[in-house]
């Protein structure tokens, strides 16, 4: 540019974007310059609503901890077919410019991006295309239009032996509405756990039998024994759009408080040192009270591993925010995935849960039937925990698509 010439409109002075070469990819080409058209960015982030596209994650991709801190973007644009010829799911015939197009991109959080690129055999191109399409369909059905919504939720009421107050359920769902109510009564005092388990499985499978992972919406209002809540979450799976609610006894309401400041979130502690691939694994959730599982742990012998998820302010009133519930789900998923990797041949997992009922539901949702062994749940009956429900992989409705029955 000669002295005195003005830059062209819309172009930054002294800066040129590197664009992808046009044409067929050559065998010696390794990587595109990764030029993303502004329209591509708008479509990708807008249609995903700024959330990770993985159905078992869907974390918001903008994080901030303080008003004085900048917003931290944890979202990444993953390539369905690799940007480079040597990358995961590489498609050598794909035009270099097309590799950075909207059709070849998926919005993910950093953890899920690394997972799909590392486990490339588990996430081929077609599966990622389906994940992206399902997520964008979920966004269209889950978000209100122009500030209003006619979304309807299947309400699941898990009722135990204590009085259940449903009067604020409609207000808790507002502006959404219910599409029907299913009440499941659970009484460990009057029924054996085997009957409770069968009843839960029958009714929840019927609730979701004609639903799909995109359109299904289930609002869970639980006030039942924690084993029933964990098992209900497992049956619902984390593929459905499930919204959990906590009954706040002091206010006598199911509505989440609008202003909840200074709240704590769970922290996880795993076993130190090496762990046997065939160790029995124990998960202790200490949210409302400490868990003493020493007798059961000691009875398994030395081949064991113990994971803890706890909060410093254990109390029955710990859960006050849906953000806490979401974080509990994330921490539970991290523990289960870590245990599956470190002890892939474990014959049995044990879950001791002392916490709020909706927390039990989200913990159960994180139990992936494709990666768990038999799971034993426990219920506290003073002065000790007793075995309650035994979860098997084939209890889940997901086994219709994810697990082949090789019994024959």
Coordinates of C-alpha atoms in Angstrom, one line a residue:
X1 CA 0.0 0.0 0.0
X2 CA 1.4 3.3 -1.0
X3 CA 1.7 6.2 1.4
X4 CA -1.6 8.1 1.7
X5 CA -3.7 5.2 0.4
X6 CA -6.6 4.2 2.6
X7 CA -7.2 0.6 3.6
X8 CA -10.2 -1.1 2.0
X9 CA -13.3 -0.9 4.1
X10 CA -13.8 -3.7 6.6
X11 CA -10.1 -4.7 6.6
X12 CA -7.8 -4.2 9.5
X13 CA -4.6 -2.3 8.8
X14 CA -1.5 -4.4 8.6
X15 CA -3.2 -7.7 9.1
X16 CA -4.2 -10.4 6.6
X17 CA -6.2 -13.5 7.4
X18 CA -4.7 -16.7 6.1
X19 CA -7.3 -18.5 4.1
X20 CA -7.5 -22.2 3.2
X21 CA -6.3 -23.1 -0.3
X22 CA -9.1 -24.0 -2.6
X23 CA -9.0 -27.3 -4.4
X24 CA -8.5 -31.0 -3.6
X25 CA -6.4 -32.0 -0.6
X26 CA -3.1 -33.5 -1.7
X27 CA -1.5 -36.5 0.0
X28 CA 1.4 -34.3 1.3
X29 CA -1.0 -31.6 2.7
X30 CA -1.0 -31.8 6.5
X31 CA -3.2 -29.1 7.8
X32 CA -5.4 -26.3 6.7
X33 CA -4.9 -22.7 7.7
X34 CA -8.2 -22.9 9.6
X35 CA -10.0 -19.9 8.2
X36 CA -13.5 -19.8 9.7
X37 CA -16.0 -17.7 7.8
X38 CA -17.9 -15.3 10.2
X39 CA -21.2 -16.9 9.1
X40 CA -19.8 -20.3 10.0
X41 CA -19.0 -19.1 13.6
X42 CA -22.5 -17.5 14.0
X43 CA -24.2 -20.7 12.8
X44 CA -22.1 -23.1 14.9
X45 CA -22.3 -21.2 18.2
X46 CA -25.9 -20.0 17.7
X47 CA -27.4 -23.3 16.8
X48 CA -25.6 -25.0 19.7
X49 CA -26.8 -22.3 22.0
X50 CA -23.2 -22.0 23.4
X51 CA -23.4 -25.5 24.9
X52 CA -21.3 -28.7 24.4
X53 CA -23.0 -30.9 21.8
X54 CA -22.4 -34.1 23.7
X55 CA -25.7 -35.2 25.2
X56 CA -24.1 -36.5 28.4
X57 CA -22.4 -33.1 29.0
X58 CA -24.1 -30.0 27.4
X59 CA -22.1 -27.8 29.7
X60 CA -22.3 -24.0 29.1
X61 CA -19.1 -23.0 27.2
X62 CA -18.7 -19.6 28.9
X63 CA -17.4 -19.5 32.5
X64 CA -16.9 -16.7 34.9
X65 CA -16.2 -16.8 38.7
X66 CA -16.3 -13.1 39.5
X67 CA -17.6 -9.9 38.1
X68 CA -14.1 -8.5 37.8
X69 CA -12.8 -11.5 35.9
X70 CA -13.0 -11.9 32.2
X71 CA -15.3 -14.5 30.7
X72 CA -13.4 -17.7 30.1
X73 CA -14.4 -19.6 27.0
X74 CA -14.1 -23.3 27.3
X75 CA -15.7 -24.1 24.0
X76 CA -13.8 -25.5 21.1
X77 CA -14.7 -26.0 17.5
X78 CA -14.0 -29.7 16.7
X79 CA -13.5 -31.0 13.2
X80 CA -15.8 -34.0 12.3
X81 CA -13.4 -34.9 9.5
X82 CA -9.9 -33.9 10.6
X83 CA -8.4 -30.6 9.6
X84 CA -5.2 -32.4 8.8
X85 CA -4.7 -35.5 6.6
X86 CA -3.2 -37.4 9.6
X87 CA -5.8 -36.3 12.1
X88 CA -8.8 -38.3 13.6
X89 CA -11.4 -39.2 11.0
X90 CA -9.3 -37.8 8.2
X91 CA -11.1 -37.5 4.9
X92 CA -8.4 -37.0 2.2
X93 CA -10.9 -36.3 -0.6
X94 CA -12.5 -33.4 1.4
X95 CA -11.7 -30.0 0.0
X96 CA -9.4 -28.0 2.4
X97 CA -11.9 -25.1 2.6
X98 CA -14.7 -27.5 3.3
X99 CA -12.9 -28.9 6.3
X100 CA -13.5 -25.6 8.1
X101 CA -17.1 -25.2 7.0
X102 CA -20.1 -25.4 9.3
X103 CA -21.1 -28.8 8.1
X104 CA -17.7 -30.3 9.2
X105 CA -17.6 -28.6 12.7
X106 CA -19.1 -29.5 16.0
X107 CA -19.1 -27.4 19.2
X108 CA -17.6 -29.1 22.2
X109 CA -16.1 -28.4 25.6
X110 CA -12.4 -29.0 25.9
X111 CA -12.9 -32.4 27.7
X112 CA -15.3 -33.8 25.2
X113 CA -13.2 -32.5 22.3
X114 CA -10.2 -34.4 23.6
X115 CA -12.3 -37.5 24.2
X116 CA -13.8 -37.7 20.7
X117 CA -10.4 -37.1 19.1
X118 CA -8.6 -39.6 21.3
X119 CA -11.3 -42.3 21.1
X120 CA -11.7 -41.9 17.3
X121 CA -12.9 -45.4 16.7
X122 CA -15.8 -44.8 19.1
X123 CA -16.6 -41.5 17.5
X124 CA -16.6 -41.9 13.7
X125 CA -17.8 -39.1 11.4
X126 CA -21.3 -40.4 11.1
X127 CA -21.8 -40.6 14.9
X128 CA -20.5 -37.1 15.4
X129 CA -22.9 -35.8 12.7
X130 CA -25.7 -37.5 14.5
X131 CA -24.6 -36.0 17.9
X132 CA -24.5 -32.5 16.4
X133 CA -27.9 -32.9 14.7
X134 CA -29.5 -34.2 17.9
X135 CA -28.0 -31.4 20.0
X136 CA -29.2 -28.7 17.7
X137 CA -32.7 -30.3 17.6
X138 CA -32.6 -30.4 21.4
X139 CA -31.8 -26.6 21.5
X140 CA -34.7 -25.9 19.2
X141 CA -37.2 -27.8 21.4
X142 CA -35.7 -26.8 24.8
X143 CA -35.4 -23.1 24.5
X144 CA -38.4 -20.7 24.6
X145 CA -39.4 -18.7 21.6
X146 CA -39.5 -14.9 22.0
X147 CA -39.5 -15.1 25.8
X148 CA -42.5 -17.4 25.8
X149 CA -42.8 -21.2 25.9
X150 CA -45.4 -23.9 25.5
X151 CA -43.0 -26.6 26.5
X152 CA -44.6 -29.3 28.5
X153 CA -42.7 -31.7 30.9
X154 CA -43.6 -35.2 32.0
X155 CA -43.6 -34.7 35.8
X156 CA -42.3 -37.7 37.8
X157 CA -43.1 -37.6 41.5
X158 CA -41.1 -40.0 43.6
X159 CA -42.9 -40.2 46.9
X160 CA -41.6 -42.0 50.0
X161 CA -43.2 -42.5 53.4
X162 CA -43.1 -38.7 54.3
X163 CA -45.8 -36.2 53.3
X164 CA -45.4 -34.9 49.8
X165 CA -46.5 -31.3 49.1
X166 CA -47.2 -30.8 45.3
X167 CA -48.7 -27.3 45.6
X168 CA -45.7 -25.4 44.2
X169 CA -44.8 -27.8 41.4
X170 CA -46.6 -25.8 38.7
X171 CA -44.9 -22.6 39.9
X172 CA -41.5 -24.3 39.9
X173 CA -42.0 -25.3 36.3
X174 CA -43.2 -21.9 35.1
X175 CA -43.2 -20.7 32.4
X176 CA -43.2 -24.3 31.2
X177 CA -46.2 -26.6 32.0
X178 CA -46.7 -30.2 32.8
X179 CA -47.8 -32.7 30.2
X180 CA -48.9 -35.2 32.8
X181 CA -47.9 -36.5 36.2
X182 CA -46.6 -39.9 37.1
X183 CA -46.4 -40.6 40.8
X184 CA -44.4 -43.6 42.0
X185 CA -44.7 -44.4 45.7
X186 CA -41.7 -46.0 47.4
X187 CA -41.9 -47.5 50.9
X188 CA -38.9 -49.4 52.1
X189 CA -40.8 -50.0 55.4
X190 CA -43.7 -51.9 53.6
X191 CA -42.0 -53.4 50.5
X192 CA -38.9 -55.4 49.9
X193 CA -36.3 -53.6 47.7
X194 CA -36.7 -56.2 44.9
X195 CA -40.4 -55.1 44.6
X196 CA -39.5 -51.4 44.7
X197 CA -36.8 -52.0 42.0
X198 CA -39.2 -53.8 39.7
X199 CA -41.9 -51.2 40.1
X200 CA -39.5 -48.4 39.3
X201 CA -38.2 -50.1 36.2
X202 CA -41.7 -51.0 34.9
X203 CA -43.1 -47.5 35.3
X204 CA -40.1 -45.4 34.2
X205 CA -39.5 -47.6 31.1
X206 CA -43.2 -47.1 30.3
X207 CA -42.8 -43.3 30.7
X208 CA -40.0 -43.1 28.2
X209 CA -40.9 -46.0 25.9
X210 CA -42.3 -43.8 23.1
X211 CA -39.9 -40.9 23.6
X212 CA -36.6 -40.0 22.0
X213 CA -33.4 -38.4 23.4
X214 CA -34.2 -35.0 21.7
X215 CA -37.9 -34.4 22.5
X216 CA -38.2 -36.1 25.9
X217 CA -38.5 -33.8 28.9
X218 CA -38.9 -35.2 32.4
X219 CA -39.1 -33.0 35.5
X220 CA -38.3 -35.0 38.6
X221 CA -39.7 -34.1 42.0
X222 CA -38.1 -36.6 44.4
X223 CA -38.9 -37.1 48.1
X224 CA -38.0 -40.7 48.5
X225 CA -35.3 -43.0 49.8
X226 CA -32.0 -42.3 48.2
X227 CA -31.5 -45.8 46.7
X228 CA -34.8 -45.3 44.8
X229 CA -33.6 -41.9 43.6
X230 CA -30.3 -43.2 42.3
X231 CA -31.9 -46.1 40.6
X232 CA -34.6 -43.8 39.0
X233 CA -31.8 -41.6 37.6
X234 CA -30.1 -44.6 36.1
X235 CA -33.3 -45.7 34.4
X236 CA -33.9 -42.2 33.1
X237 CA -30.3 -42.0 31.7
X238 CA -28.5 -38.8 30.9
X239 CA -29.6 -38.9 27.3
X240 CA -33.0 -37.4 28.1
X241 CA -33.7 -33.8 29.0
X242 CA -34.2 -34.3 32.8
X243 CA -34.7 -31.4 35.2
X244 CA -34.4 -32.0 38.9
X245 CA -36.0 -30.1 41.8
X246 CA -35.3 -29.9 45.5
X247 CA -37.9 -29.5 48.2
X248 CA -36.8 -26.6 50.4
X249 CA -38.4 -27.5 53.7
X250 CA -37.8 -24.1 55.4
X251 CA -39.7 -22.3 52.6
X252 CA -42.1 -25.2 51.9
X253 CA -41.4 -24.9 48.1
X254 CA -40.0 -26.7 45.2
X255 CA -38.9 -23.5 43.5
X256 CA -35.1 -23.0 43.3
X257 CA -34.0 -19.8 45.1
X258 CA -33.2 -17.0 42.8
X259 CA -30.3 -15.6 44.8
X260 CA -28.0 -18.2 46.2
X261 CA -24.6 -16.8 47.1
X262 CA -21.6 -18.3 48.8
X263 CA -22.6 -21.9 48.0
X264 CA -20.1 -24.7 48.0
X265 CA -19.7 -27.4 45.4
X266 CA -18.5 -31.0 45.8
X267 CA -14.9 -32.0 45.6
X268 CA -13.6 -35.4 44.7
X269 CA -10.8 -37.5 46.3
X270 CA -9.7 -40.7 44.6
X271 CA -7.5 -43.6 45.8
X272 CA -3.8 -42.9 45.9
X273 CA -1.2 -45.0 44.3
X274 CA -1.7 -47.9 41.9
X275 CA -5.0 -49.7 41.8
X276 CA -5.7 -53.2 40.7
X277 CA -7.6 -53.6 37.4
X278 CA -10.0 -56.0 39.1
X279 CA -10.5 -54.0 42.4
X280 CA -14.0 -53.7 43.8
X281 CA -14.8 -49.9 43.8
X282 CA -16.5 -47.9 46.5
X283 CA -18.1 -44.5 45.9
X284 CA -18.9 -42.5 49.0
X285 CA -21.1 -39.4 48.5
X286 CA -21.0 -37.3 51.7
X287 CA -23.2 -34.2 51.1
X288 CA -25.6 -34.2 54.0
X289 CA -23.7 -36.4 56.5
X290 CA -20.5 -38.5 56.7
X291 CA -20.6 -42.1 55.4
X292 CA -19.2 -44.9 57.5
X293 CA -18.8 -47.8 55.1
X294 CA -15.7 -49.3 56.8
X295 CA -17.3 -52.6 57.6
X296 CA -18.3 -53.3 54.0
X297 CA -15.0 -52.0 52.6
X298 CA -13.0 -54.1 55.0
X299 CA -15.0 -57.2 54.2
X300 CA -13.9 -57.1 50.5
X301 CA -10.2 -57.7 51.4
X302 CA -7.3 -55.7 50.0
X303 CA -8.3 -55.6 46.4
X304 CA -10.4 -52.4 46.6
X305 CA -10.5 -48.7 45.6
X306 CA -12.4 -45.9 47.4
X307 CA -13.6 -42.6 45.9
X308 CA -15.1 -39.8 47.9
X309 CA -17.3 -36.9 46.8
X310 CA -17.9 -34.5 49.6
X311 CA -18.6 -30.9 50.7
X312 CA -17.1 -29.0 53.7
X313 CA -20.5 -27.9 55.0
X314 CA -22.4 -31.2 55.1
X315 CA -26.0 -30.7 56.0
X316 CA -29.5 -31.6 54.9
X317 CA -29.9 -28.0 53.6
X318 CA -26.7 -28.1 51.5
X319 CA -28.4 -28.1 48.1
X320 CA -29.8 -24.6 47.3
X321 CA -29.0 -24.1 43.6
X322 CA -29.4 -26.0 40.4
X323 CA -25.8 -25.1 39.7
X324 CA -24.7 -27.2 42.6
X325 CA -26.8 -30.1 41.2
X326 CA -25.1 -29.7 37.8
X327 CA -21.7 -29.7 39.4
X328 CA -22.5 -32.8 41.4
X329 CA -23.5 -34.6 38.2
X330 CA -20.2 -33.6 36.6
X331 CA -18.1 -34.8 39.6
X332 CA -20.0 -38.1 39.7
X333 CA -19.4 -38.6 36.0
X334 CA -15.6 -37.9 36.5
X335 CA -15.4 -40.4 39.3
X336 CA -17.2 -43.1 37.4
X337 CA -15.1 -42.6 34.3
X338 CA -11.9 -42.6 36.3
X339 CA -12.9 -45.9 38.0
X340 CA -13.8 -47.5 34.7
X341 CA -10.4 -46.6 33.3
X342 CA -8.3 -47.6 36.4
X343 CA -10.2 -50.7 37.3
X344 CA -11.7 -52.0 34.0
X345 CA -12.1 -55.5 35.3
X346 CA -13.9 -54.6 38.5
X347 CA -16.5 -57.2 39.4
X348 CA -18.7 -54.8 41.4
X349 CA -19.2 -51.1 42.3
X350 CA -20.7 -50.0 45.6
X351 CA -22.5 -46.7 46.0
X352 CA -23.1 -45.1 49.5
X353 CA -25.0 -41.9 49.1
X354 CA -25.8 -39.5 51.9
X355 CA -27.3 -36.4 50.3
X356 CA -30.4 -34.7 48.9
X357 CA -32.9 -36.7 46.8
X358 CA -32.4 -34.9 43.5
X359 CA -28.6 -35.3 43.9
X360 CA -29.2 -39.1 44.0
X361 CA -31.1 -38.8 40.7
X362 CA -28.3 -37.0 38.9
X363 CA -25.7 -39.4 40.3
X364 CA -27.7 -42.3 38.9
X365 CA -27.9 -40.7 35.5
X366 CA -24.1 -40.7 35.2
X367 CA -23.9 -44.5 35.4
X368 CA -23.3 -45.5 31.8
X369 CA -24.6 -49.0 31.2
X370 CA -21.9 -49.6 28.6
X371 CA -19.1 -49.1 31.1
X372 CA -20.3 -50.3 34.5
X373 CA -20.1 -53.7 36.2
X374 CA -22.8 -54.7 38.7
X375 CA -23.6 -51.8 41.0
X376 CA -24.7 -52.3 44.6
X377 CA -26.7 -49.5 46.3
X378 CA -27.0 -49.1 50.0
X379 CA -29.7 -47.5 52.2
X380 CA -28.9 -46.2 55.7
X381 CA -31.0 -47.9 58.4
X382 CA -29.6 -46.9 61.8
X383 CA -27.0 -47.9 62.8
X384 CA -25.6 -49.1 59.5
X385 CA -26.0 -49.2 55.7
X386 CA -27.8 -52.2 54.3
X387 CA -27.8 -53.4 50.7
X388 CA -30.8 -52.2 48.8
X389 CA -30.9 -52.3 45.0
X390 CA -28.5 -54.1 42.7
X391 CA -28.1 -52.4 39.3
X392 CA -27.2 -54.4 36.2
X393 CA -26.4 -53.0 32.8
X394 CA -29.6 -54.5 31.3
X395 CA -31.9 -52.6 33.6
X396 CA -31.3 -49.5 31.5
X397 CA -33.5 -48.6 28.5
X398 CA -30.3 -47.7 26.7
X399 CA -29.5 -51.3 26.3
X400 CA -32.0 -51.5 23.5
X401 CA -29.4 -49.7 21.4
X402 CA -26.1 -50.0 23.1
X403 CA -25.7 -53.5 24.4
X404 CA -26.0 -56.7 22.5
X405 CA -27.7 -59.5 24.4
X406 CA -25.2 -62.4 24.0
X407 CA -26.9 -64.6 26.5
X408 CA -27.9 -67.0 23.8

